[in-house]
CSV table of C-alpha atoms in Angstrom, one decimal:
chain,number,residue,atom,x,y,z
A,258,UNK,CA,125.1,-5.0,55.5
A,259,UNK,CA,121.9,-4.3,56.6
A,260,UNK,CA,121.9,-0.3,55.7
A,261,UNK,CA,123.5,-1.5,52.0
A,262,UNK,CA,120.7,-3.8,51.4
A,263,UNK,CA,118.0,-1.0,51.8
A,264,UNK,CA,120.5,1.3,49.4
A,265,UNK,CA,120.5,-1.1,47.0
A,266,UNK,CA,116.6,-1.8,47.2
A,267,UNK,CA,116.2,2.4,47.3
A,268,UNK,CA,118.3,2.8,44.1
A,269,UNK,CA,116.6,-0.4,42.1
A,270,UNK,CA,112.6,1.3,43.0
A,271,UNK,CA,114.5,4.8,41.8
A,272,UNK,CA,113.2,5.9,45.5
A,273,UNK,CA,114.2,7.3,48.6
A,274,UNK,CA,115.0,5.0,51.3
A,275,UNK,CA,112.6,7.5,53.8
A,276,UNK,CA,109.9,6.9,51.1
A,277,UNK,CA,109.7,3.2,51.6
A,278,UNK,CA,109.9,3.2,54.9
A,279,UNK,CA,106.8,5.0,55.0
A,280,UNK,CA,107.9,8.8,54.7
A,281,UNK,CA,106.6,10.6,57.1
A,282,UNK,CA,108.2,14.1,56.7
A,283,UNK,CA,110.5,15.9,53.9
A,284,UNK,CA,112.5,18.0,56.4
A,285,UNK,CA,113.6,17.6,60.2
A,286,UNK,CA,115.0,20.5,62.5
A,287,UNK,CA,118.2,19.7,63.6
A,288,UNK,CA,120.7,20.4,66.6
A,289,UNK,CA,124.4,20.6,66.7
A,290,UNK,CA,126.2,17.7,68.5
A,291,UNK,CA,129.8,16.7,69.0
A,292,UNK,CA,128.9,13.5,68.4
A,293,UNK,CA,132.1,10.9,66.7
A,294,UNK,CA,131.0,8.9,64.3
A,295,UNK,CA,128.2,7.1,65.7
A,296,UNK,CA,126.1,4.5,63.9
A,297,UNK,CA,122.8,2.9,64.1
A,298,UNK,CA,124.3,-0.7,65.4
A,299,UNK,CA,121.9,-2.8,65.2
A,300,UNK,CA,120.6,-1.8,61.7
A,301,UNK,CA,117.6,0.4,60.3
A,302,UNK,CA,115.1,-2.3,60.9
A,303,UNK,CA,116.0,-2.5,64.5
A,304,UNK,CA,115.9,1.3,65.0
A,305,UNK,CA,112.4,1.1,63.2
A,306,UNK,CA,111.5,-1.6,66.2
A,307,UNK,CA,112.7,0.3,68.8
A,308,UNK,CA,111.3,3.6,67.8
A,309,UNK,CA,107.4,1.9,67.1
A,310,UNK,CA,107.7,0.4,70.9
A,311,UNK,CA,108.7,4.0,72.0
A,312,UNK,CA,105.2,5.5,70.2
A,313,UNK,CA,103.4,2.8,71.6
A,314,UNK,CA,103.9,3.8,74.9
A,315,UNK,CA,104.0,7.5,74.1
A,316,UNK,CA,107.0,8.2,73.7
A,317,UNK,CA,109.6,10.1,71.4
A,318,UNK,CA,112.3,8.0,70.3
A,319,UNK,CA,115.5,10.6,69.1
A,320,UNK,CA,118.2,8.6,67.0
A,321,UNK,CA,121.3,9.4,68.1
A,322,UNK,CA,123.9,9.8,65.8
A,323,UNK,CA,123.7,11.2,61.9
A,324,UNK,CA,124.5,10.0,58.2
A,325,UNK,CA,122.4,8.5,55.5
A,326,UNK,CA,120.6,5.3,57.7
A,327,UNK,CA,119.8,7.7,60.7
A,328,UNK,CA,118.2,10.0,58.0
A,329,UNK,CA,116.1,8.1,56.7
A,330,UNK,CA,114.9,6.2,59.7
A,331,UNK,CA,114.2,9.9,61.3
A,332,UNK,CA,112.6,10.5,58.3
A,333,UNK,CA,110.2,8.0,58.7
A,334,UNK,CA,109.1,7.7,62.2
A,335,UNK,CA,106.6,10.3,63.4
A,336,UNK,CA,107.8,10.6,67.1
A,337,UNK,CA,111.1,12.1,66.8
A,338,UNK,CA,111.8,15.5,66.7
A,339,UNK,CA,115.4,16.0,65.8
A,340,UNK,CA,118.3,15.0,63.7
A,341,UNK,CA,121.1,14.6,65.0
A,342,UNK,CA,123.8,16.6,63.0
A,343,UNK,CA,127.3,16.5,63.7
A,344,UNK,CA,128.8,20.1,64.1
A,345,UNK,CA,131.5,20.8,66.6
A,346,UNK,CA,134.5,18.3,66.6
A,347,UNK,CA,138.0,19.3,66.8
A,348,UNK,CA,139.1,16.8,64.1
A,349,UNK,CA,136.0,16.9,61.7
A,350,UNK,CA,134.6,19.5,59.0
A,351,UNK,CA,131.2,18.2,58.7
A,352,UNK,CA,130.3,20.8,56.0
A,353,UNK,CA,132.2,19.3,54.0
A,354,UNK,CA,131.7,16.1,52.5
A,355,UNK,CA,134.5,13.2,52.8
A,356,UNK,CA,136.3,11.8,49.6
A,357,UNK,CA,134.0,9.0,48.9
A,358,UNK,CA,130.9,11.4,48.6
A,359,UNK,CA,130.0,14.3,45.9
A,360,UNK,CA,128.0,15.7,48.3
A,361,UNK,CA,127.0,15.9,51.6
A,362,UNK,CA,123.1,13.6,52.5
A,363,UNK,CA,122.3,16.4,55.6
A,364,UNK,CA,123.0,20.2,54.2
A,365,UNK,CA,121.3,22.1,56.9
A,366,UNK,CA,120.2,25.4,56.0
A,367,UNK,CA,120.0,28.6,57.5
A,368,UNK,CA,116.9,27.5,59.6
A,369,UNK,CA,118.9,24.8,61.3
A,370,UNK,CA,116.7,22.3,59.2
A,371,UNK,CA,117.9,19.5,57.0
A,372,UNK,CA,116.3,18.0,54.2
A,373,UNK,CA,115.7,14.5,53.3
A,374,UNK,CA,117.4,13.4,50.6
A,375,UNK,CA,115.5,12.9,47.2
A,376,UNK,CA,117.9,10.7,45.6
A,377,UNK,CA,117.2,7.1,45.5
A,378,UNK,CA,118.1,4.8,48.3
A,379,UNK,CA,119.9,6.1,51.3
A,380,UNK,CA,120.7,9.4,48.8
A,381,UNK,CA,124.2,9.8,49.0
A,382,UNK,CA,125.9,11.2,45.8
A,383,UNK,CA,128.7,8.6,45.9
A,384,UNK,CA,131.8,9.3,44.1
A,385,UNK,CA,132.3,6.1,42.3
A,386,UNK,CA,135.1,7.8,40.6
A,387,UNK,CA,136.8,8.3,43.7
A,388,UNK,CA,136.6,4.6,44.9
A,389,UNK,CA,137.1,2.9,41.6
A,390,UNK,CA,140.6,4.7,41.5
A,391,UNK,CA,141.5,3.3,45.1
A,392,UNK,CA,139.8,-0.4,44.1
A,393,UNK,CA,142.5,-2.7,45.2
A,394,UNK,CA,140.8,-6.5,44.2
A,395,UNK,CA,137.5,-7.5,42.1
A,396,UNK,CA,135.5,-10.8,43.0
């Protein structure tokens, strides 16, 4: 709820959510993982928390896990080092971008670095075509 409240708050200010949370960088290296699906559980907020207690004591503070939220939290905090893209799974294509999206939020290029998205909010090109087809009920 949490991570759609910051979209929603991103796309209203026309802004990326990495912007508001204070922007820090416009690119991150990243490494290959085989990671599954992983998300930040307690929210961005608390990721923001626990990464600002890590850089008060010194310390890096790596999110694990990738997608939108994790992007722009990573993009915000100025002691972690890497994104954590998903590359080898047996079951997953992560170069290619799932149903519900037009695009993928974390291209890496042939550095191994991923850009932060410029769209607003979290900056996934959502497919609203896509969902609106499979829209079972309207409240």
């Amino acid at each position: 709820m949490e991570q759609a409240l910051w979209d929603l708050i991103g796309r209203k200010l026309n802004q990326p959510v990495h912007k508001l949370l204070g922007g820090y960088r416009e690119k991150i290296p990243a490494y290959g993982s085989t990671m599954c699906g992983d998300e930040l559980r307690g929210g961005i907020s608390a990721t923001l928390k626990v990464a600002n207690l890590a850089e008060a004591f010194g310390m890096d503070c790596e999110v694990h896990g990738n997608g939108a939220a994790s992007l722009a939290v990573v993009g915000a905090i100025r002691n972690c080092r890497w994104y954590e893209r998903g590359l080898l799974h047996p079951f997953l294509d992560y170069d290619t971008p799932p149903a519900y999206l037009n695009s993928l939020v974390d291209p890496m290029n042939e550095q191994g670095f991923v850009t932060l998205p410029s769209r607003a909010g979290l900056g996934e090109d959502i497919n609203f075509s896509w969902i609106e087809t499979r829209t079972l009920n309207r409240w």
